[in-house]
PDB file of C-alpha atoms in Angstrom:
ATOM      1  CA  MET J 306      13.119 -13.762 -21.510  1.00  0.00           C
ATOM      2  CA  ARG J 307      12.256 -17.310 -22.455  1.00  0.00           C
ATOM      3  CA  PRO J 308       9.350 -18.903 -20.491  1.00  0.00           C
ATOM      4  CA  GLN J 309      11.420 -21.121 -19.281  1.00  0.00           C
ATOM      5  CA  HIS J 310      13.755 -18.456 -17.741  1.00  0.00           C
ATOM      6  CA  LEU J 311      10.216 -17.161 -16.289  1.00  0.00           C
ATOM      7  CA  LEU J 312       9.554 -20.451 -15.141  1.00  0.00           C
ATOM      8  CA  SER J 313      12.574 -20.541 -13.187  1.00  0.00           C
ATOM      9  CA  ALA J 314      13.386 -17.590 -11.648  1.00  0.00           C
ATOM     10  CA  ALA J 315       9.567 -17.646 -10.037  1.00  0.00           C
ATOM     11  CA  LEU J 316       9.940 -21.151  -8.780  1.00  0.00           C
ATOM     12  CA  PHE J 317      13.352 -20.051  -7.434  1.00  0.00           C
ATOM     13  CA  LEU J 318      11.788 -16.398  -5.873  1.00  0.00           C
ATOM     14  CA  ALA J 319       8.403 -18.761  -4.473  1.00  0.00           C
ATOM     15  CA  GLN J 320      10.924 -21.364  -2.859  1.00  0.00           C
ATOM     16  CA  ALA J 321      12.394 -18.093  -1.195  1.00  0.00           C
ATOM     17  CA  VAL J 322       8.635 -16.869  -0.141  1.00  0.00           C
ATOM     18  CA  PRO J 323       8.586 -18.815   3.949  1.00  0.00           C
ATOM     19  CA  HIS J 324       5.325 -20.884   4.004  1.00  0.00           C
ATOM     20  CA  GLU J 325       3.638 -21.869   6.614  1.00  0.00           C
ATOM     21  CA  ALA J 326       1.013 -24.806   6.535  1.00  0.00           C
ATOM     22  CA  SER J 327      -2.721 -23.776   7.310  1.00  0.00           C
ATOM     23  CA  GLN J 328      -3.703 -23.764  11.611  1.00  0.00           C
ATOM     24  CA  HIS J 329      -6.987 -24.866  10.485  1.00  0.00           C
ATOM     25  CA  CYS J 330      -7.085 -27.011   7.040  1.00  0.00           C
ATOM     26  CA  ASN J 331      -5.799 -30.282   6.064  1.00  0.00           C
ATOM     27  CA  ARG J 332      -2.799 -30.498   4.014  1.00  0.00           C
ATOM     28  CA  LEU J 333      -5.791 -30.847   0.493  1.00  0.00           C
ATOM     29  CA  GLU J 334      -7.600 -28.096   1.525  1.00  0.00           C
ATOM     30  CA  TYR J 335      -7.023 -23.498   1.644  1.00  0.00           C
ATOM     31  CA  TRP J 336      -8.123 -21.767   4.797  1.00  0.00           C
ATOM     32  CA  ASN J 337     -11.027 -19.184   2.758  1.00  0.00           C
ATOM     33  CA  PRO J 338     -10.503 -15.903   5.790  1.00  0.00           C
ATOM     34  CA  ASP J 339     -13.889 -14.782   3.634  1.00  0.00           C
ATOM     35  CA  ASN J 340     -15.841 -17.630   4.727  1.00  0.00           C
ATOM     36  CA  LEU J 341     -14.325 -17.960   7.160  1.00  0.00           C
ATOM     37  CA  CYS J 342     -14.078 -22.220   6.122  1.00  0.00           C
ATOM     38  CA  CYS J 343     -11.931 -25.008   4.020  1.00  0.00           C
ATOM     39  CA  GLY J 344     -11.449 -25.040  -0.158  1.00  0.00           C
ATOM     40  CA  SER J 345     -10.547 -27.895  -1.788  1.00  0.00           C
ATOM     41  CA  CYS J 346      -7.681 -27.236  -3.566  1.00  0.00           C
ATOM     42  CA  LEU J 347      -8.966 -29.230  -6.508  1.00  0.00           C
ATOM     43  CA  GLN J 348     -12.395 -27.321  -6.430  1.00  0.00           C
ATOM     44  CA  ARG J 349     -10.886 -24.575  -7.496  1.00  0.00           C
ATOM     45  CA  PHE J 350      -7.909 -25.234  -9.334  1.00  0.00           C
ATOM     46  CA  GLY J 351      -9.118 -28.328 -11.045  1.00  0.00           C
ATOM     47  CA  PRO J 352      -6.823 -31.631 -11.497  1.00  0.00           C
ATOM     48  CA  PRO J 353      -2.969 -31.349 -11.475  1.00  0.00           C
ATOM     49  CA  PRO J 354      -1.533 -29.539 -15.101  1.00  0.00           C
ATOM     50  CA  CYS J 355       0.732 -32.604 -16.430  1.00  0.00           C
ATOM     51  CA  PRO J 356       2.069 -36.165 -15.188  1.00  0.00           C
ATOM     52  CA  ASP J 357       4.847 -35.993 -12.533  1.00  0.00           C
ATOM     53  CA  TYR J 358       2.990 -32.988 -10.321  1.00  0.00           C
ATOM     54  CA  GLU J 359       0.622 -32.954  -7.089  1.00  0.00           C
ATOM     55  CA  PHE J 360      -0.965 -29.803  -5.567  1.00  0.00           C
ATOM     56  CA  SER J 361       0.891 -28.111  -2.684  1.00  0.00           C
ATOM     57  CA  GLU J 362       0.588 -28.035   0.486  1.00  0.00           C
ATOM     58  CA  ASN J 363      -2.702 -25.934   1.310  1.00  0.00           C
ATOM     59  CA  CYS J 364      -2.974 -25.041  -2.552  1.00  0.00           C
ATOM     60  CA  GLY J 365      -0.028 -22.351  -2.029  1.00  0.00           C
ATOM     61  CA  LEU J 366      -2.122 -20.716   0.093  1.00  0.00           C
ATOM     62  CA  ASN J 367      -1.975 -18.881   3.259  1.00  0.00           C
ATOM     63  CA  ASP J 368      -4.430 -18.572   6.216  1.00  0.00           C
ATOM     64  CA  PHE J 369      -4.911 -14.910   4.397  1.00  0.00           C
ATOM     65  CA  GLY J 370      -5.276 -16.418   1.499  1.00  0.00           C
ATOM     66  CA  ASP J 371      -2.211 -14.959  -0.455  1.00  0.00           C
ATOM     67  CA  HIS J 372      -0.464 -16.540  -2.736  1.00  0.00           C
ATOM     68  CA  VAL J 373       3.038 -17.587  -0.979  1.00  0.00           C
ATOM     69  CA  MET J 374       3.540 -20.628  -3.181  1.00  0.00           C
ATOM     70  CA  HIS J 375       2.389 -22.275  -6.402  1.00  0.00           C
ATOM     71  CA  PRO J 376      -0.797 -24.151  -6.233  1.00  0.00           C
ATOM     72  CA  PHE J 377       0.669 -27.536  -8.454  1.00  0.00           C
ATOM     73  CA  GLN J 378       4.935 -29.478  -7.347  1.00  0.00           C
ATOM     74  CA  GLU J 379       6.560 -31.475  -9.322  1.00  0.00           C
ATOM     75  CA  CYS J 380       6.434 -35.066  -7.577  1.00  0.00           C
ATOM     76  CA  PRO J 381       9.745 -35.983  -5.177  1.00  0.00           C
ATOM     77  CA  ARG J 382      12.460 -38.200  -6.097  1.00  0.00           C
ATOM     78  CA  GLY J 383      11.504 -41.835  -6.548  1.00  0.00           C
ATOM     79  CA  GLN J 384       7.509 -40.687  -6.783  1.00  0.00           C
ATOM     80  CA  CYS J 385       4.768 -40.778  -9.884  1.00  0.00           C
ATOM     81  CA  ASN J 386       1.651 -38.934 -11.001  1.00  0.00           C
ATOM     82  CA  PRO J 387       0.624 -40.248 -14.085  1.00  0.00           C
ATOM     83  CA  ASP J 388      -3.207 -39.991 -13.963  1.00  0.00           C
ATOM     84  CA  LEU J 389      -3.352 -36.470 -12.455  1.00  0.00           C
ATOM     85  CA  ALA J 390      -4.469 -37.564  -8.755  1.00  0.00           C
ATOM     86  CA  GLU J 391      -3.959 -35.071  -5.889  1.00  0.00           C
ATOM     87  CA  LEU J 392      -1.128 -36.492  -4.081  1.00  0.00           C
ATOM     88  CA  CYS J 393       1.799 -38.434  -6.043  1.00  0.00           C
ATOM     89  CA  SER J 394       2.493 -42.353  -5.120  1.00  0.00           C
ATOM     90  CA  PHE J 395       5.185 -44.282  -5.481  1.00  0.00           C
ATOM     91  CA  CYS J 396       6.236 -45.427  -8.466  1.00  0.00           C
ATOM     92  CA  GLY J 397       5.899 -48.789  -9.116  1.00  0.00           C
ATOM     93  CA  SER J 398       9.803 -49.414 -10.603  1.00  0.00           C
ATOM     94  CA  GLY J 399      10.770 -47.241  -8.569  1.00  0.00           C
ATOM     95  CA  THR J 400      11.664 -44.574 -10.893  1.00  0.00           C
ATOM     96  CA  ARG J 401       9.402 -42.012 -12.005  1.00  0.00           C
ATOM     97  CA  ALA J 402       8.096 -42.305 -14.971  1.00  0.00           C
ATOM     98  CA  PRO J 403       9.107 -40.367 -18.063  1.00  0.00           C
ATOM     99  CA  THR J 404       6.810 -37.559 -19.046  1.00  0.00           C
ATOM    100  CA  PRO J 405       5.801 -36.750 -22.689  1.00  0.00           C
ATOM    101  CA  GLU J 406       7.528 -34.247 -24.336  1.00  0.00           C
ATOM    102  CA  GLY J 407       3.961 -32.282 -25.294  1.00  0.00           C
ATOM    103  CA  SER J 408       2.996 -33.017 -21.777  1.00  0.00           C
ATOM    104  CA  ARG J 409       6.300 -31.187 -20.428  1.00  0.00           C
ATOM    105  CA  GLN J 410       5.567 -28.136 -22.577  1.00  0.00           C
ATOM    106  CA  ARG J 411       1.988 -27.835 -21.056  1.00  0.00           C
ATOM    107  CA  CYS J 412       3.204 -28.706 -17.753  1.00  0.00           C
ATOM    108  CA  GLY J 413       5.556 -25.217 -18.445  1.00  0.00           C
ATOM    109  CA  GLU J 414       2.277 -23.537 -19.716  1.00  0.00           C
ATOM    110  CA  ALA J 415      -0.035 -23.407 -17.074  1.00  0.00           C
ATOM    111  CA  LEU J 416       2.860 -23.498 -14.248  1.00  0.00           C
ATOM    112  CA  LEU J 417       3.287 -19.938 -15.710  1.00  0.00           C
ATOM    113  CA  THR J 418      -0.766 -19.167 -15.534  1.00  0.00           C
ATOM    114  CA  PHE J 419       0.446 -18.773 -12.105  1.00  0.00           C
ATOM    115  CA  ALA J 420       4.296 -18.067 -11.941  1.00  0.00           C
ATOM    116  CA  LEU J 421       3.395 -14.865 -13.909  1.00  0.00           C
ATOM    117  CA  PRO J 422       1.076 -13.406 -11.344  1.00  0.00           C
ATOM    118  CA  LEU J 423       3.451 -13.981  -8.374  1.00  0.00           C
ATOM    119  CA  VAL J 424       6.468 -12.415  -9.792  1.00  0.00           C
ATOM    120  CA  LEU J 425       4.429  -9.330 -10.574  1.00  0.00           C
ATOM    121  CA  VAL J 426       3.620  -9.531  -6.816  1.00  0.00           C
ATOM    122  CA  LEU J 427       6.639  -9.518  -5.602  1.00  0.00           C
ATOM    123  CA  LEU J 428       8.739  -7.414  -7.994  1.00  0.00           C
ATOM    124  CA  VAL J 429       5.296  -4.492  -7.085  1.00  0.00           C
ATOM    125  CA  THR J 430       6.016  -5.233  -2.723  1.00  0.00           C
ATOM    126  CA  SER J 431       9.708  -4.905  -3.410  1.00  0.00           C
ATOM    127  CA  ALA J 432       9.147  -1.474  -5.753  1.00  0.00           C
ATOM    128  CA  ALA J 433       6.754  -0.727  -2.106  1.00  0.00           C
ATOM    129  CA  ILE J 434       8.743  -0.999   0.082  1.00  0.00           C
ATOM    130  CA  LEU J 435      12.083   1.057  -1.651  1.00  0.00           C
ATOM    131  CA  LEU J 436       9.260   3.864  -2.781  1.00  0.00           C
ATOM    132  CA  PHE J 437       8.544   3.876   1.128  1.00  0.00           C
ATOM    133  CA  ALA J 438      12.749   4.095   1.992  1.00  0.00           C
ATOM    134  CA  ARG J 439      13.665   6.613   0.314  1.00  0.00           C
ATOM    135  CA  LYS J 440      10.205   8.616   1.437  1.00  0.00           C
ATOM    136  CA  ARG J 441      11.765   8.078   4.645  1.00  0.00           C
ATOM    137  CA  HIS J 442      14.285   9.350   3.813  1.00  0.00           C
ATOM    138  CA  SER J 443      12.979  12.618   2.805  1.00  0.00           C
ATOM    139  CA  PRO J 444      12.998  15.882   4.934  1.00  0.00           C
ATOM    140  CA  TYR J 445       9.500  16.525   3.000  1.00  0.00           C
ATOM    141  CA  LEU J 446       6.559  14.185   3.002  1.00  0.00           C
ATOM    142  CA  PRO J 447       3.821  15.245   0.047  1.00  0.00           C
ATOM    143  CA  TYR J 448       0.166  14.934   1.430  1.00  0.00           C
ATOM    144  CA  PRO J 449      -1.311  11.786  -0.497  1.00  0.00           C
ATOM    145  CA  GLY J 450      -3.630  12.829  -2.833  1.00  0.00           C
ATOM    146  CA  SER J 451      -2.086  16.247  -3.274  1.00  0.00           C
ATOM    147  CA  ASN J 452      -0.614  15.607  -6.763  1.00  0.00           C
ATOM    148  CA  THR J 453       2.511  17.763  -6.013  1.00  0.00           C
ATOM    149  CA  SER J 454       6.418  17.045  -6.498  1.00  0.00           C
ATOM    150  CA  GLY J 455       8.746  17.579  -4.210  1.00  0.00           C
ATOM    151  CA  GLY J 456      10.323  20.743  -6.925  1.00  0.00           C
ATOM    152  CA  SER J 457       6.814  22.397  -6.342  1.00  0.00           C
ATOM    153  CA  LEU J 458       7.708  21.901  -2.658  1.00  0.00           C
ATOM    154  CA  VAL J 459      11.125  23.179  -3.024  1.00  0.00           C
ATOM    155  CA  THR J 460      10.334  26.045  -4.905  1.00  0.00           C
ATOM    156  CA  SER J 461       6.927  27.277  -2.284  1.00  0.00           C
ATOM    157  CA  GLU J 462       9.509  27.141   0.261  1.00  0.00           C
ATOM    158  CA  ALA J 463      11.860  29.886  -1.766  1.00  0.00           C
ATOM    159  CA  GLU J 464       8.998  32.361  -1.849  1.00  0.00           C
ATOM    160  CA  LEU J 465       8.397  32.379   1.710  1.00  0.00           C
ATOM    161  CA  PRO J 466      10.678  35.380   3.219  1.00  0.00           C
ATOM    162  CA  ASN J 467       8.225  37.589   0.414  1.00  0.00           C
ATOM    163  CA  LEU J 468       5.547  35.904   3.265  1.00  0.00           C
ATOM    164  CA  ALA J 469       7.219  37.036   5.944  1.00  0.00           C
ATOM    165  CA  SER J 470       6.722  40.612   7.006  1.00  0.00           C
ATOM    166  CA  GLN J 471       3.729  40.123   6.486  1.00  0.00           C
ATOM    167  CA  PRO J 472       0.566  39.785   9.041  1.00  0.00           C
ATOM    168  CA  LEU J 473      -1.254  36.540   9.654  1.00  0.00           C
ATOM    169  CA  SER J 474      -4.248  38.461   9.545  1.00  0.00           C
ATOM    170  CA  ARG J 475      -3.992  39.472   6.761  1.00  0.00           C
ATOM    171  CA  LEU J 476      -5.266  35.229   5.341  1.00  0.00           C
ATOM    172  CA  LEU J 477      -8.844  36.313   6.579  1.00  0.00           C
ATOM    173  CA  ASP J 478      -8.774  39.206   4.427  1.00  0.00           C
ATOM    174  CA  GLU J 479      -8.278  37.104   1.386  1.00  0.00           C
ATOM    175  CA  LEU J 480     -11.237  35.140   0.835  1.00  0.00           C
ATOM    176  CA  GLU J 481     -10.630  33.261  -2.163  1.00  0.00           C
ATOM    177  CA  VAL J 482      -7.284  32.376  -0.642  1.00  0.00           C
ATOM    178  CA  LEU J 483      -8.627  30.956   2.590  1.00  0.00           C
ATOM    179  CA  GLU J 484     -11.224  29.789   1.199  1.00  0.00           C
ATOM    180  CA  GLU J 485      -9.245  27.193  -0.910  1.00  0.00           C
ATOM    181  CA  LEU J 486      -6.253  26.117   1.952  1.00  0.00           C
ATOM    182  CA  ILE J 487     -10.261  26.068   3.985  1.00  0.00           C
ATOM    183  CA  VAL J 488     -10.917  23.195   1.372  1.00  0.00           C
ATOM    184  CA  LEU J 489      -7.831  21.257   1.221  1.00  0.00           C
ATOM    185  CA  LEU J 490      -6.763  21.818   5.213  1.00  0.00           C
ATOM    186  CA  ASP J 491     -10.124  20.756   6.665  1.00  0.00           C
ATOM    187  CA  PRO J 492     -11.068  17.307   5.275  1.00  0.00           C
ATOM    188  CA  GLU J 493      -9.544  14.949   7.575  1.00  0.00           C
ATOM    189  CA  PRO J 494      -8.502  11.074   5.775  1.00  0.00           C
ATOM    190  CA  GLY J 495     -11.767   8.739   5.300  1.00  0.00           C
ATOM    191  CA  PRO J 496     -10.496   5.078   6.732  1.00  0.00           C
ATOM    192  CA  GLY J 497      -7.329   3.497   6.751  1.00  0.00           C
ATOM    193  CA  GLY J 498      -6.014   7.650   6.992  1.00  0.00           C
ATOM    194  CA  ALA J 499      -5.142   7.919  10.449  1.00  0.00           C
ATOM    195  CA  LEU J 500      -1.661   8.058   9.541  1.00  0.00           C
ATOM    196  CA  ALA J 501      -1.909  11.228   7.426  1.00  0.00           C
ATOM    197  CA  CYS J 502      -0.792  14.117   8.418  1.00  0.00           C
ATOM    198  CA  GLY J 503      -1.394  17.471   7.612  1.00  0.00           C
ATOM    199  CA  THR J 504      -5.061  18.377   7.924  1.00  0.00           C
ATOM    200  CA  THR J 505      -5.898  21.883  10.043  1.00  0.00           C
ATOM    201  CA  ARG J 506      -6.219  19.411  13.193  1.00  0.00           C
ATOM    202  CA  HIS J 507      -1.668  18.636  13.038  1.00  0.00           C
ATOM    203  CA  LEU J 508      -1.624  22.723  11.900  1.00  0.00           C
ATOM    204  CA  ALA J 509      -3.084  23.946  14.992  1.00  0.00           C
ATOM    205  CA  ALA J 510      -0.713  21.495  16.779  1.00  0.00           C
ATOM    206  CA  LYS J 511       2.453  23.052  15.265  1.00  0.00           C
ATOM    207  CA  TYR J 512       0.693  26.557  17.056  1.00  0.00           C
ATOM    208  CA  GLY J 513       0.332  24.831  20.080  1.00  0.00           C
ATOM    209  CA  LEU J 514      -3.012  24.524  20.561  1.00  0.00           C
ATOM    210  CA  PRO J 515      -3.606  20.688  22.357  1.00  0.00           C
ATOM    211  CA  ALA J 516      -5.806  18.065  20.180  1.00  0.00           C
ATOM    212  CA  SER J 517      -9.260  19.360  22.950  1.00  0.00           C
ATOM    213  CA  TRP J 518      -9.464  22.572  21.114  1.00  0.00           C
ATOM    214  CA  SER J 519      -8.865  20.733  17.571  1.00  0.00           C
ATOM    215  CA  THR J 520     -11.988  18.547  18.666  1.00  0.00           C
ATOM    216  CA  PHE J 521     -14.118  21.589  19.190  1.00  0.00           C
ATOM    217  CA  ALA J 522     -13.332  22.848  16.490  1.00  0.00           C
ATOM    218  CA  TYR J 523     -14.234  20.515  13.617  1.00  0.00           C
ATOM    219  CA  SER J 524     -17.053  19.953  16.051  1.00  0.00           C
ATOM    220  CA  LEU J 525     -17.919  23.822  14.133  1.00  0.00           C
ATOM    221  CA  ARG J 526     -18.397  22.202  11.081  1.00  0.00           C
ATOM    222  CA  PRO J 527     -20.248  22.341   8.605  1.00  0.00           C
ATOM    223  CA  SER J 528     -21.285  25.724  10.246  1.00  0.00           C
ATOM    224  CA  HIS J 529     -17.807  27.379  11.063  1.00  0.00           C
ATOM    225  CA  SER J 530     -14.681  25.925   9.749  1.00  0.00           C
ATOM    226  CA  PRO J 531     -11.874  24.502  11.424  1.00  0.00           C
ATOM    227  CA  LEU J 532      -9.231  26.365  10.265  1.00  0.00           C
ATOM    228  CA  ARG J 533     -11.066  30.259  10.193  1.00  0.00           C
ATOM    229  CA  ALA J 534     -11.202  30.023  13.367  1.00  0.00           C
ATOM    230  CA  LEU J 535      -7.912  28.602  14.405  1.00  0.00           C
ATOM    231  CA  ILE J 536      -6.466  31.848  12.419  1.00  0.00           C
ATOM    232  CA  GLU J 537      -8.177  33.556  14.252  1.00  0.00           C
ATOM    233  CA  MET J 538      -7.222  31.895  17.562  1.00  0.00           C
ATOM    234  CA  VAL J 539      -3.552  32.875  16.137  1.00  0.00           C
ATOM    235  CA  VAL J 540      -4.430  36.115  14.935  1.00  0.00           C
ATOM    236  CA  ALA J 541      -5.804  37.335  18.786  1.00  0.00           C
ATOM    237  CA  ARG J 542      -3.506  35.705  21.137  1.00  0.00           C
ATOM    238  CA  GLU J 543      -0.554  37.192  18.732  1.00  0.00           C
ATOM    239  CA  PRO J 544      -0.753  39.285  16.510  1.00  0.00           C
ATOM    240  CA  SER J 545       2.750  39.243  15.331  1.00  0.00           C
ATOM    241  CA  ALA J 546       2.051  36.176  13.942  1.00  0.00           C
ATOM    242  CA  SER J 547       2.895  35.749  10.306  1.00  0.00           C
ATOM    243  CA  LEU J 548       2.029  34.556   7.287  1.00  0.00           C
ATOM    244  CA  GLY J 549       5.330  33.111   6.492  1.00  0.00           C
ATOM    245  CA  GLN J 550       5.573  31.384  10.325  1.00  0.00           C
ATOM    246  CA  LEU J 551       2.168  29.585   8.517  1.00  0.00           C
ATOM    247  CA  GLY J 552       4.168  28.859   5.984  1.00  0.00           C
ATOM    248  CA  THR J 553       6.910  27.053   7.143  1.00  0.00           C
ATOM    249  CA  HIS J 554       4.214  25.377   9.290  1.00  0.00           C
ATOM    250  CA  LEU J 555       3.025  23.969   6.010  1.00  0.00           C
ATOM    251  CA  ALA J 556       6.660  22.564   5.008  1.00  0.00           C
ATOM    252  CA  GLN J 557       6.491  21.048   7.846  1.00  0.00           C
ATOM    253  CA  LEU J 558       3.591  18.890   7.636  1.00  0.00           C
ATOM    254  CA  GLY J 559       4.238  18.675   3.904  1.00  0.00           C
ATOM    255  CA  ARG J 560       1.551  20.049   2.147  1.00  0.00           C
ATOM    256  CA  ALA J 561       3.226  21.655  -0.971  1.00  0.00           C
ATOM    257  CA  ASP J 562      -0.584  21.221  -2.313  1.00  0.00           C
ATOM    258  CA  ALA J 563      -1.800  24.126   0.122  1.00  0.00           C
ATOM    259  CA  LEU J 564       1.647  26.190  -0.079  1.00  0.00           C
ATOM    260  CA  GLN J 565       1.234  26.310  -3.264  1.00  0.00           C
ATOM    261  CA  VAL J 566      -1.897  28.879  -2.380  1.00  0.00           C
ATOM    262  CA  LEU J 567      -0.262  30.122  -0.256  1.00  0.00           C
ATOM    263  CA  SER J 568       2.254  32.223  -2.025  1.00  0.00           C
ATOM    264  CA  LYS J 569      -0.337  33.626  -4.085  1.00  0.00           C
ATOM    265  CA  LEU J 570      -0.432  36.199  -1.231  1.00  0.00           C
ATOM    266  CA  ALA J 571       3.349  37.122  -1.782  1.00  0.00           C
TER     267      ALA J 571
END
């Protein structure tokens, strides 16, 4: 795509993004959410890159620090800016002064510096929205960080019938497999992962145990694993519990990685 076409596309996309004026700063300033103060557009971006351009409102930034418009825009009809001031002013003759061809070319190159990041941000955002929509329609959501694909989840589910007849208590004797599952399921999401599911806490809910039990089980760490405590509790309460049932719960939680480990007992 030629630079001129890319610039035109970027300008069109930028205009489609709603922009609200800053609630804190004047037209030639932007709000800095880190320092909680107004900053000068001129100090941050320098003067307009070519004649007949001026600063966009709040340098094209919203109060969250995001670029929603280009920092610079063309002068309105009937206004000029031959001296590269912060804002355009009415042309002396009432018409826009001609701009040398070389200056126009430099202006296009300067605006590409801001257009390319904006286009990339919009493309990445669109891709993320599409990916999120596809995941919401998927029957199983893989656990973040499991490094497994949907295909491996289906393969592991196919092995569940081989586990259906095996008692859950066997897992307490298969220490190597149990330790691998403990490493995968006991850790809870860190900051920003509160909505993620697939830990021992969520597995306990599948077995009908209250949240207070999970809180108590996690309070025993690191001397005792919550997952081991859960298996012992389920086996004591329901001796007929099977590995197949555990596998079904893991599949419902999207833990393909844990299913692969459990399939070693098939």
